[in-house]
Structures are given as structure tokens and as C-alpha cells.
Tab-separated table of C-alpha atoms in Angstrom:
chain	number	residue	atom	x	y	z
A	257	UNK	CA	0.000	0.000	0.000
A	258	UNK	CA	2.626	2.314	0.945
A	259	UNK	CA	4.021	4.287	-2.206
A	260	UNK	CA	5.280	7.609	-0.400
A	261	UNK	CA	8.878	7.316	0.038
A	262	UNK	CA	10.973	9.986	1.227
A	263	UNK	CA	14.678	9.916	1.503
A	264	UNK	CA	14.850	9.931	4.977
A	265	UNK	CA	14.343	5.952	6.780
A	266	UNK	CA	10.279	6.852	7.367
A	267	UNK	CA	7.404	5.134	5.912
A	268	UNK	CA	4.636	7.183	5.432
A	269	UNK	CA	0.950	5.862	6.507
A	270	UNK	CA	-2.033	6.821	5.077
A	271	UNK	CA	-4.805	7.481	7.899
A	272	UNK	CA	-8.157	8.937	8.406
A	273	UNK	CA	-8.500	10.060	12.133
A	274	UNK	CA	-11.647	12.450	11.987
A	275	UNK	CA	-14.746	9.886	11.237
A	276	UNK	CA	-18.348	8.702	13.015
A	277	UNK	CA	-20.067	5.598	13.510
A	278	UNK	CA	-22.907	6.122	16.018
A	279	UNK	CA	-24.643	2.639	15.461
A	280	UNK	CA	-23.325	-0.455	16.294
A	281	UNK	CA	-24.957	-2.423	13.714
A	282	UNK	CA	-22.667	-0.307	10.747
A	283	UNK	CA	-19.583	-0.494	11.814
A	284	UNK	CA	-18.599	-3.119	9.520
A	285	UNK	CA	-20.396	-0.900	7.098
A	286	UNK	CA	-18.335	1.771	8.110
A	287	UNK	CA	-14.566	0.146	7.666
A	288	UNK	CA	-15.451	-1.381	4.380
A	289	UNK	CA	-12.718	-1.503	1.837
A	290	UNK	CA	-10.096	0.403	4.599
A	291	UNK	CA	-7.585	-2.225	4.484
A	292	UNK	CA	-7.381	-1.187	0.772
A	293	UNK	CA	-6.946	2.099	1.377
A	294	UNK	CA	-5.271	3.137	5.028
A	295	UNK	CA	-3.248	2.188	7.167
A	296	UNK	CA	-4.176	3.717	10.349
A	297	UNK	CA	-7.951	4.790	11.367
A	298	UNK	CA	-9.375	6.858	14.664
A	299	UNK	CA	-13.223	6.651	15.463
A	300	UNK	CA	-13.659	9.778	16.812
A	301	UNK	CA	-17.297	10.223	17.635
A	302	UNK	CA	-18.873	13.382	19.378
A	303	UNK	CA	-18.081	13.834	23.113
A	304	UNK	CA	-21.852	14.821	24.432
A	305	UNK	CA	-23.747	12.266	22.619
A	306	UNK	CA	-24.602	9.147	24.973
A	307	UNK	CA	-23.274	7.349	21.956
A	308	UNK	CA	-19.751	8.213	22.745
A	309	UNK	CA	-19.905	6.605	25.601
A	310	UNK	CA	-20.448	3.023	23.713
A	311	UNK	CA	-17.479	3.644	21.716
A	312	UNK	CA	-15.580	1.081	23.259
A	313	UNK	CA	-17.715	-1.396	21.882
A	314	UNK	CA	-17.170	-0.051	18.379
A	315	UNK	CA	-13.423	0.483	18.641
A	316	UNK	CA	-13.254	-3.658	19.658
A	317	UNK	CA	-15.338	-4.720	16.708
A	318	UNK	CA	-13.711	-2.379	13.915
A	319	UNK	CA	-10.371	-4.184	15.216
A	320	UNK	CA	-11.488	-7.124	14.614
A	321	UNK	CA	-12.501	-6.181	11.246
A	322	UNK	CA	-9.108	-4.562	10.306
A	323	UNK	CA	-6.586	-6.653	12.308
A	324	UNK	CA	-3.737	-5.316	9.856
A	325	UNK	CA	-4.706	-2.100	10.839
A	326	UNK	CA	-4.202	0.499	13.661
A	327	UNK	CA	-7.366	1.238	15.007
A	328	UNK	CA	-6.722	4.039	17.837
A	329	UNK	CA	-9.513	5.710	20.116
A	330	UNK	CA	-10.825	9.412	19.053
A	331	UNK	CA	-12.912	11.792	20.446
A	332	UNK	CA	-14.478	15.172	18.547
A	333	UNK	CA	-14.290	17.427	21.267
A	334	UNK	CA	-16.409	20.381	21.709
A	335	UNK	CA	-13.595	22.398	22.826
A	336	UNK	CA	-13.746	25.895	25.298
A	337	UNK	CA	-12.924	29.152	22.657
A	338	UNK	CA	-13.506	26.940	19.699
A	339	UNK	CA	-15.676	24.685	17.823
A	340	UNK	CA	-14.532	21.246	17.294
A	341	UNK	CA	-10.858	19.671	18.229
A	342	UNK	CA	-9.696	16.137	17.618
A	343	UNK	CA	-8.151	13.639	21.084
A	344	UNK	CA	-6.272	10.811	19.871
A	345	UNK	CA	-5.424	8.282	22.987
A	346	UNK	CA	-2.806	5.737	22.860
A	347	UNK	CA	-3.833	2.318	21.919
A	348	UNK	CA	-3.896	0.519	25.735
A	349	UNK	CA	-6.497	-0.618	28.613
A	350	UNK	CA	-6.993	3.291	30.076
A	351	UNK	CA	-7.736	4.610	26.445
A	352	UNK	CA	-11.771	4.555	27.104
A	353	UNK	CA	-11.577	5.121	30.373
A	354	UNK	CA	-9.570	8.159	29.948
A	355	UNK	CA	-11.467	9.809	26.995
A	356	UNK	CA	-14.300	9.177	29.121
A	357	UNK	CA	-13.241	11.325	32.077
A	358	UNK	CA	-12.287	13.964	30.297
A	359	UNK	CA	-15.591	14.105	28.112
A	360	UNK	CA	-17.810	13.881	30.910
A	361	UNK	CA	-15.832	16.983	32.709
A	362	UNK	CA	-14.251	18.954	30.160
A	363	UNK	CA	-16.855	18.833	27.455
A	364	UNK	CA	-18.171	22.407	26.212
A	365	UNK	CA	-21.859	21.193	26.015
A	366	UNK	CA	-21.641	18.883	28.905
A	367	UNK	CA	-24.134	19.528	31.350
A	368	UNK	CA	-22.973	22.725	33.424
A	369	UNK	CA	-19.285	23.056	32.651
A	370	UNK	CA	-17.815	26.241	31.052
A	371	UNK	CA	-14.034	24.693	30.888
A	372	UNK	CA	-11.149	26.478	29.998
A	373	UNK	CA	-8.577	25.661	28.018
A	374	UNK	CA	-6.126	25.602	30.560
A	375	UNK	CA	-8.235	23.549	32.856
A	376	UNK	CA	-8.430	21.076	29.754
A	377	UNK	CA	-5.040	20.725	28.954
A	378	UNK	CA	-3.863	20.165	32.654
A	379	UNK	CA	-6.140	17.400	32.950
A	380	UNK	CA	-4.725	15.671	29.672
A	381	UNK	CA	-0.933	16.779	30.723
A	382	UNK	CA	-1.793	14.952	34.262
A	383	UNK	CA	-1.815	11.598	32.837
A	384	UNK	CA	1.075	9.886	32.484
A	385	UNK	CA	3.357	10.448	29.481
A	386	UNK	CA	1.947	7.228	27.768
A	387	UNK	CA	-1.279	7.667	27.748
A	388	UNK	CA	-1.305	11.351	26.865
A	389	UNK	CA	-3.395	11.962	23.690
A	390	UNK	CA	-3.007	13.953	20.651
A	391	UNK	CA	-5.179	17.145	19.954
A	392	UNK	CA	-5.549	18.561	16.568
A	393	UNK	CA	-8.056	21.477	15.188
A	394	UNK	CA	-10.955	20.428	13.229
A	395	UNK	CA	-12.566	21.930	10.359
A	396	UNK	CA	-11.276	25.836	10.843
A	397	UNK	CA	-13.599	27.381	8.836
A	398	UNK	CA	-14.561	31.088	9.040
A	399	UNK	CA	-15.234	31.529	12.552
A	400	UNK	CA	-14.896	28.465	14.347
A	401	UNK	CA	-11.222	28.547	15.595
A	402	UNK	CA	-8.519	32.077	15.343
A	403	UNK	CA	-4.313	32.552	15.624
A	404	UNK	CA	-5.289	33.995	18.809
A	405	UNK	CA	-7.252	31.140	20.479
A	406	UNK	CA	-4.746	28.585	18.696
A	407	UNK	CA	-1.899	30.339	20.425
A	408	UNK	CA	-3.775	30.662	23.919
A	409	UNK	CA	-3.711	26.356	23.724
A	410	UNK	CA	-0.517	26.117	22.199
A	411	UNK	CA	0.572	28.338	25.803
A	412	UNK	CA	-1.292	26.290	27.803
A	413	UNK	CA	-0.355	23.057	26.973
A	414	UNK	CA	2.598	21.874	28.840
A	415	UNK	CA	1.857	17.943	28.071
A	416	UNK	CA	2.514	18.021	24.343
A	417	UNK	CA	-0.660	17.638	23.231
A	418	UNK	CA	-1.315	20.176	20.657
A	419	UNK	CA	0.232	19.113	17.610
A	420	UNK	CA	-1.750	20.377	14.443
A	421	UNK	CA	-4.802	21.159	12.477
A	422	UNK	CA	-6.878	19.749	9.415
A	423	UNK	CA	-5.337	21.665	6.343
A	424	UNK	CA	-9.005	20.717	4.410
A	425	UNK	CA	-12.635	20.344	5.372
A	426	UNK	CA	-13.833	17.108	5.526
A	427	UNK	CA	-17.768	16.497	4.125
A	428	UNK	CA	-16.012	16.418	1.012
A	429	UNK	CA	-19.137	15.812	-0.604
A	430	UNK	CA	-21.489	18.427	0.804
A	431	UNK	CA	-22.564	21.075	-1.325
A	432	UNK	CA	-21.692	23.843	0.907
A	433	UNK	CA	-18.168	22.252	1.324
A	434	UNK	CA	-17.419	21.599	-2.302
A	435	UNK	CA	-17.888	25.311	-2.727
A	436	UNK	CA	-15.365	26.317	-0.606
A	437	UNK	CA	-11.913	27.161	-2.345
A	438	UNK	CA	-9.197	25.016	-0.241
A	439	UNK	CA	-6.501	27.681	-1.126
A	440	UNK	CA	-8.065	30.174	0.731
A	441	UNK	CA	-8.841	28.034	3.180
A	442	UNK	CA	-7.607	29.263	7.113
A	443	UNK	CA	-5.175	26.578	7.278
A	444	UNK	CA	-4.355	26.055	3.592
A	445	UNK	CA	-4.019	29.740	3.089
A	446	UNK	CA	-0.819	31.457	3.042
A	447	UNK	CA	-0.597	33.407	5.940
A	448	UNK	CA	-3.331	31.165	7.620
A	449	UNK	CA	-3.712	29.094	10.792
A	450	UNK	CA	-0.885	26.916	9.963
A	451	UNK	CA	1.415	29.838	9.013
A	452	UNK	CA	1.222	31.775	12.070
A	453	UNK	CA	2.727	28.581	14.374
A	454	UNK	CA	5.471	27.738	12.273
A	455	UNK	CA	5.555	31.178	12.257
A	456	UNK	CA	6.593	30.949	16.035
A	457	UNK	CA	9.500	28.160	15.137
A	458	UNK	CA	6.403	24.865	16.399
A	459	UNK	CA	6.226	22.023	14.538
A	460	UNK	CA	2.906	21.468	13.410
A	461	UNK	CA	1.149	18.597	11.483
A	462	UNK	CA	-1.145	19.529	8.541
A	463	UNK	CA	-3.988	17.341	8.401
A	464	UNK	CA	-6.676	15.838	6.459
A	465	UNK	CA	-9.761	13.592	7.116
A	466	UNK	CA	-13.046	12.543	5.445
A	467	UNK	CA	-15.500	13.359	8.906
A	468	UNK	CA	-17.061	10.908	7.402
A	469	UNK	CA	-20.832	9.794	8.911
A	470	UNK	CA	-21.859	6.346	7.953
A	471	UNK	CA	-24.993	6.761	9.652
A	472	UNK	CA	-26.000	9.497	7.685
A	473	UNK	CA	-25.094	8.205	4.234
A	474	UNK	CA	-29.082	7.374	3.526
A	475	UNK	CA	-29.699	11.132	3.343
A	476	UNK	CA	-26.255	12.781	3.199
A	477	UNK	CA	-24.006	10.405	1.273
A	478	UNK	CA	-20.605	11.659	1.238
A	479	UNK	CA	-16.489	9.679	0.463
A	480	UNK	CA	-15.421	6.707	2.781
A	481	UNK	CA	-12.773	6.751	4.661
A	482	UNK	CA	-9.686	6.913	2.438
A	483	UNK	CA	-11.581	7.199	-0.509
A	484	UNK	CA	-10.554	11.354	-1.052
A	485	UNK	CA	-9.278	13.157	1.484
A	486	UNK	CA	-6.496	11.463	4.134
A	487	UNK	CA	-3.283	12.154	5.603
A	488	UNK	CA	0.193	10.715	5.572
A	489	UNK	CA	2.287	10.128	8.552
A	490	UNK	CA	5.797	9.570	8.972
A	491	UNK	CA	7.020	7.292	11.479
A	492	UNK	CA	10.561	5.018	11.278
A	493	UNK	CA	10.838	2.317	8.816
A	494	UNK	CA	9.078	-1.168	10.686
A	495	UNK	CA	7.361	1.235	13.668
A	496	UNK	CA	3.952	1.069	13.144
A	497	UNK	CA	2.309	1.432	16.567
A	498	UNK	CA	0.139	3.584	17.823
A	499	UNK	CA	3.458	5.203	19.984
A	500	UNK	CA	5.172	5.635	16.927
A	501	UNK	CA	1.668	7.357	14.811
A	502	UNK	CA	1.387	9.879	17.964
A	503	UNK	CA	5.417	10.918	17.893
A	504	UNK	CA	5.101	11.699	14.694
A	505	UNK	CA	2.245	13.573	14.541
A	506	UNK	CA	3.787	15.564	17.428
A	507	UNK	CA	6.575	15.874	15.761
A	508	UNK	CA	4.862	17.352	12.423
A	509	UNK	CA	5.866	15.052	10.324
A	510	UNK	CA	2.674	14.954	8.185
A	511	UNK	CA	0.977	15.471	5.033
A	512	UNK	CA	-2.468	16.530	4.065
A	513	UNK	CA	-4.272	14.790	0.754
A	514	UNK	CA	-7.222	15.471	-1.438
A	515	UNK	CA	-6.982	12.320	-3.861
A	516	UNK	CA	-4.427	9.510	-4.971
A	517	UNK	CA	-2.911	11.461	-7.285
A	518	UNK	CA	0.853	12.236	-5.948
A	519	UNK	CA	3.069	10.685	-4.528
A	520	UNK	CA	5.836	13.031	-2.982
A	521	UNK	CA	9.130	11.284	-2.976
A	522	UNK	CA	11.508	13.624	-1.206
A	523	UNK	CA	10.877	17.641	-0.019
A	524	UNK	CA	13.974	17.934	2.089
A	525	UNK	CA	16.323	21.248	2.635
A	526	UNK	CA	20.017	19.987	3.342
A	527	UNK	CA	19.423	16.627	5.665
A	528	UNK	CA	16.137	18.340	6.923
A	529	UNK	CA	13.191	16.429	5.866
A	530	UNK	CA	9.535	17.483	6.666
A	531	UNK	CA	8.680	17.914	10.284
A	532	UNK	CA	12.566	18.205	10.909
A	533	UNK	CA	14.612	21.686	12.027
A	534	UNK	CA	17.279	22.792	8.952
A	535	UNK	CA	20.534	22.896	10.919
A	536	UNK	CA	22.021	25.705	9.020
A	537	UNK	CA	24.468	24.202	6.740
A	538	UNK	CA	23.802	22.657	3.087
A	539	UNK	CA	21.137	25.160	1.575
A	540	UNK	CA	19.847	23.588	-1.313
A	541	UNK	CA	16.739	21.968	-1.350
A	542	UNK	CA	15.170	19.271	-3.041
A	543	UNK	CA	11.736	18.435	-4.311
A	544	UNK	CA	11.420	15.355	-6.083
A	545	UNK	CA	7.289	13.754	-6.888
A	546	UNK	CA	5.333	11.304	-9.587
A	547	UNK	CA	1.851	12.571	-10.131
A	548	UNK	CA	-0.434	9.965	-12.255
A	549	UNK	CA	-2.075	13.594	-13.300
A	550	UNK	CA	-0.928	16.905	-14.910
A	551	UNK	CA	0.678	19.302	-12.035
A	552	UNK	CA	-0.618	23.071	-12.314
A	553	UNK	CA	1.386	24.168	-9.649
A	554	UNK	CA	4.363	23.318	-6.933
A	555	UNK	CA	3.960	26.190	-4.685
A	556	UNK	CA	6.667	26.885	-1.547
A	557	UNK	CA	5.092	28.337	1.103
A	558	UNK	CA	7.422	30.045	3.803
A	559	UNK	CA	8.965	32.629	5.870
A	560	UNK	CA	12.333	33.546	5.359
A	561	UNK	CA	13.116	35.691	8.473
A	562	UNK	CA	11.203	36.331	11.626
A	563	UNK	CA	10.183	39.563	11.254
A	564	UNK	CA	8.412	38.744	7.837
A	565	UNK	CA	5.191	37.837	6.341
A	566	UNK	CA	4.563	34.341	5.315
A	567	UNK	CA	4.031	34.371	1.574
A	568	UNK	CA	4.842	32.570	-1.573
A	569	UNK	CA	8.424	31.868	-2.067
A	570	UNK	CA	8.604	29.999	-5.326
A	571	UNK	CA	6.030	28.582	-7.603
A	572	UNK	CA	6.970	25.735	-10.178
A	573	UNK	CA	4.942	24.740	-12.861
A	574	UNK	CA	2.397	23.464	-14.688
A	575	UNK	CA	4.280	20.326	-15.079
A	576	UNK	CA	3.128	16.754	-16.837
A	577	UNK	CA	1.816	13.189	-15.370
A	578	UNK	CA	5.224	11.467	-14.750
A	579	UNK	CA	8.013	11.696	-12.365
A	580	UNK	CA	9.764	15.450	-11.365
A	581	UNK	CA	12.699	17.035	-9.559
A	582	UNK	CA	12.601	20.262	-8.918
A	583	UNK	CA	15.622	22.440	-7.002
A	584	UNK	CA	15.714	25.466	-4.647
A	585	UNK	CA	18.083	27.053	-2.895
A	586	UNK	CA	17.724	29.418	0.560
A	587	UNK	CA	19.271	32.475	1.763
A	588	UNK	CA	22.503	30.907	4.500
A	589	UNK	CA	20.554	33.287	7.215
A	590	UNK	CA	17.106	31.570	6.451
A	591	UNK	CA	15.009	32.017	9.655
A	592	UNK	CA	11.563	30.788	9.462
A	593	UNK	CA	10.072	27.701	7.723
A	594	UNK	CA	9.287	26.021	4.412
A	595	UNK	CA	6.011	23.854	3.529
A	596	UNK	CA	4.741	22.754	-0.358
A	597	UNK	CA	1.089	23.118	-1.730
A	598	UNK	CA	0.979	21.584	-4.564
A	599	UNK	CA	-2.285	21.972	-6.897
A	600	UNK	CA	-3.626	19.370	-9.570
A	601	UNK	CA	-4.598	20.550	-12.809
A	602	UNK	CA	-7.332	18.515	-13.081
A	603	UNK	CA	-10.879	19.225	-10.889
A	604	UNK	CA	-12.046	15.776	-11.353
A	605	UNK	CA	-12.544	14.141	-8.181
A	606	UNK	CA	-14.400	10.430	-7.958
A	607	UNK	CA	-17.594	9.639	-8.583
A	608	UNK	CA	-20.288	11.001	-7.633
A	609	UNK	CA	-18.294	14.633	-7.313
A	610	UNK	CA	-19.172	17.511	-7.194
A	611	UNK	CA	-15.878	18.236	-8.890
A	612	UNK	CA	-12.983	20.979	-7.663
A	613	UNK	CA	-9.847	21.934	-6.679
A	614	UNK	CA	-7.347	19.495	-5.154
A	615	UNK	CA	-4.132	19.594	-2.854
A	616	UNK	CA	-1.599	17.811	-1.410
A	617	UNK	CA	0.008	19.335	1.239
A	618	UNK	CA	3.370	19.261	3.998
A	619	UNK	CA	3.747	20.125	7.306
A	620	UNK	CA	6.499	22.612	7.907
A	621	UNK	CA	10.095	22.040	7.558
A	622	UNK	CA	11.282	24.673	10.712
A	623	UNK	CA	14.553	27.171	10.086
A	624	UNK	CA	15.883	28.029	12.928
């Protein structure tokens, strides 16, 4: 399955960790065809539905479904300040137990709580190291999440658990979705979401999911998991646990997908590789991809010292199906950070569409 290959000794998983299942009776309907297409799947239903609270029962069955698969424990969060953020707990006997806790007390429509961040985040950085989760920002559109309530968790969170955002909506087939244009996106967007943490010299792991809803596909059919949008995470060559998923998504060593229609091969600055900090010394930098679709543009996305706006460094482009290697080179006082957005030149997305605009792209490599 794996065809993303970087230089670097990572393999890169495909995953889908922002989806819902909130009947027992589909969850086989739900992980159909996965072990075709990922690698690595979080059921992450909503935290103040009784529903959650069952989940247990659907994470057990799903694994037995997919046993070549990493099935790991979500939660969608109603979080203080924001809309909707993603926990995902490490794979081991406390992982229901502690999403449970925490939903039941730090829950933004649980009954009576007004929870702060910081009251959130202490609780999560109070477990032990190894069962600390992951928390990522869902679906930033317009209004639901800001750099300034971003930056208030990032300060706050003193267990490592804030480590990124989703780069796309999911819903990839709702109308009101497909009209959105992903390159203006909060996160996608230059200058965005994303942007203003690397910005600060954090790694941070662009994201994307499918939020897909098997129990609503009756009315409100939308893509399966892994069928469109997904994300690619890096962990070390043979390391597949769920340990090794959550380091690396710490670590921002991710990618964010619309489509199969890339595969990035190498986007590396000196020996720094995405998700890694440049060390100063070899400037060039490498991109090297095979698209199985027409390219219409290789955009690199970065800051080049601290006291500057993010903005668009380079562009390459359009460029034909088939294999590519494209060059760069940075100033020796680069401060800042790199990432790529790279646009097809097609809008055809599967059946049934509706059709539009599609990107592929990297987490941050960080310049000191």
C-alpha cells in the first residue's frame, strides 16, 4: 500500500483520524474496503452524545474487522474558545476510560461546565506520558477557531498535546463544502492558521480527514474513509504502533491529501526532511514527486526571516503526469520555515463529485 517514500528511513501511513459511527450495527459498514486504502484509522465520535460513551464497543469490533490495521480511540471534542478539536489516545487498557473522564468533565456542552482551556489541557498533561493523547483542530472554517485562540492552547499546553490542524474540510461531498476554495482556506491559506505557528519556530502537522458519517449516508451520502481526502504520517521504517503514529504527529511530520494522485518522494532542505529543524548548513533543497495527473502548480510556502510575512516563495509549474525534480536554494541566514502546496490541474474528483480543486500538502520544515 505504501508508495510515499521519502529519503529519509520513514514510511509514510495513510490514515483517516476524523470519522463517526454512532450505530453499532454499521460499523462493519463503516470500515469497508479500509484495508485497501489506510493504514491507520481513529473513530472519533462526538463527546456529548450518549453514543460516545459506547465507543468502546465499536473500537473492539472495527479491530477485529481490520486486524492489519491500527485502530486508535478518538474523540471530537467540543472544545472551550472553539468549535470542534480532535483527542487521539494511545492504543492501551486506560484509552476509554480516559477519553471518558475527560468528556464527561471537560466537554463544552456537557451539562454545566464552562471549561477552559487551561483547565483542559492540565487534565490531559496529568496523565502519564503514555497515555497522553493527541489534539488537533478540526474543520477551521470562518469563525470556528482564530491565531489567537490557537496560540492561547498552544501556551497552555505543557503535556505536548497540541500538535496540528486539518489543512481541508472534511464532508467532502457536501454542497456547501465543495464550494469552498481550499486555497483560501484558514489553514491552507498562506498566511493562515498553519502559518502563524510555524511562524513561532512549532512544529505542526497539517492534516486531512473525510469526517465521514456512515450513519447518515441514507440522506447525506458523502467519500469513505480513504476514498478522497487522508493524511500521511511519517514514522521510522518497521514502527507502526500507535506510539510511533502519535510521535510523529507531534513531531509534524505529516501530510495533508485530497486524492491519490501524488506521490511526494523527497521535499527535504540539506538533511532536513519534513517535520525536521534545517541545521544551518547545506542550503539547497530538493523536491522530487510522480503525479499519475498533470501538475498546475508546486507552490513553496514560507517565511524567510522572523520579522516577515509568510508568503509565496517559489512557484513551479504546470508540469506533466510522470516523475519530477525540482531544485531550490535558501538564503545561508534563512530564519523561518518552508512547507509545499501543490495543486492538480485537473478538478475531477471520484464519482459522484461535485468536482474541484485538489491539494496535497506538507507540514512545515522549521529554520531556525
Amino acid at each position: 500500500m505504501n508508495d510515499y517514500v521519502a529519503k529519509e528511513d520513514f514510511e509514510w501511513l495513510r490514515c483517516d483520524l476524523h470519522n463517526h459511527c454512532e450505530d453499532h450495527d454499521l460499523v462493519e459498514a463503516h470500515v469497508e474496503s479500509v484495508s485497501e486504502r489506510l493504514d491507520v484509522i481513529a473513530l472519533s465520535n462526538h463527546a456529548q452524545k450518549p453514543i460516545f460513551f459506547e465507543q468502546h464497543r465499536m473500537i473492539e469490533k472495527a479491530r477485529e474487522l481490520l486486524p492489519e490495521q491500527l485502530v486508535l480511540f478518538g474523540m471530537e471534542w467540543n472544545a472551550p474558545l472553539g468549535v470542534h478539536a480532535n483527542l487521539i489516545f494511545p492504543a492501551g487498557p486506560n484509552e476509554a476510560e480516559n477519553a471518558y473522564a475527560f468528556a464527561r468533565t471537560y466537554d463544552r456542552l456537557g451539562p454545566g461546565r464552562n471549561p477552559t482551556p487551561e483547565e483542559a489541557l492540565d487534565a490531559l498533561a496529568d496523565l502519564s506520558p503514555d497515555e497522553r493523547p493527541v489534539l488537533f483542530f478540526n474543520h477551521p472554517i470562518a469563525n470556528q477557531w482564530s491565531s489567537q485562540t490557537i496560540a492561547r492552547y498552544i501556551k497552555a499546553d505543557r503535556g505536548c498535546v497540541v500538535t496540528g490542524i486539518e489543512a481541508l474540510h472534511g464532508h467532502q461531498l457536501h454542497a456547501k463544502i465543495a464550494a469552498l476554495d481550499p486555497l483560501i482556506y484558514p489553514s491552507s491559506a498562506v498566511g493562515g492558521l498553519s502559518d502563524r505557528v510555524y511562524e513561532t519556530g512549532r512544529p505542526f502537522s497539517l492534516l486531512a480527514h473525510s469526517d465521514f458519517h456512515v450513519h447518515k449516508m441514507s440522506y447525506q451520502p458523502d467519500y469513505p474513509l480513504g476514498a478522497f481526502n487522508h493524511s500521511l504520517v511519517g514514522v521510522p521504517s518497521g514502527c507502526r504502533s500507535a506510539t510511533d503514529v502519535l510521535t510523529a504527529l507531534r513531531t509534524g511530520r505529516s501530510c495533508a491529501a485530497q486524492g491519490h494522485w501524488l506521490n511526494l518522494r523527497a521535499f527535504c532542505i540539506g538533511q532536513a526532511h519534513i517535520g525536521q529543524v534545517w541545521d544551518g548548513g547545506a542550503n539547497g533543497g530538493q523536491i522530487a514527486l510522480e503525479t499519475n495527473e498533470p501538475v498546475e502548480m508546486v507552490e513553496l510556502i514560507g517565511q524567510l526571516c522572523r520579522d516577515a510575512a509568510s508568503v509565496v516563495l517559489r512557484e513551479f509549474g504546470p508540469l506533466e503526469t510522470g516523475a519530477h525534480e525540482l531544485s531550490f536554494e535558501l538564503p545561508a541566514e534563512a530564519h523561518g520555515f518552508v512547507r509545499l502546496r501543490i495543486t492538480a490541474a485537473s478538478s475531477s474528483r471520484p464519482h459522484p463529485g461535485p468536482n474541484g480543486t485538489k491539494l496535497f500538502q506538507t507540514s512545515a520544515i522549521l529554520l531556525p
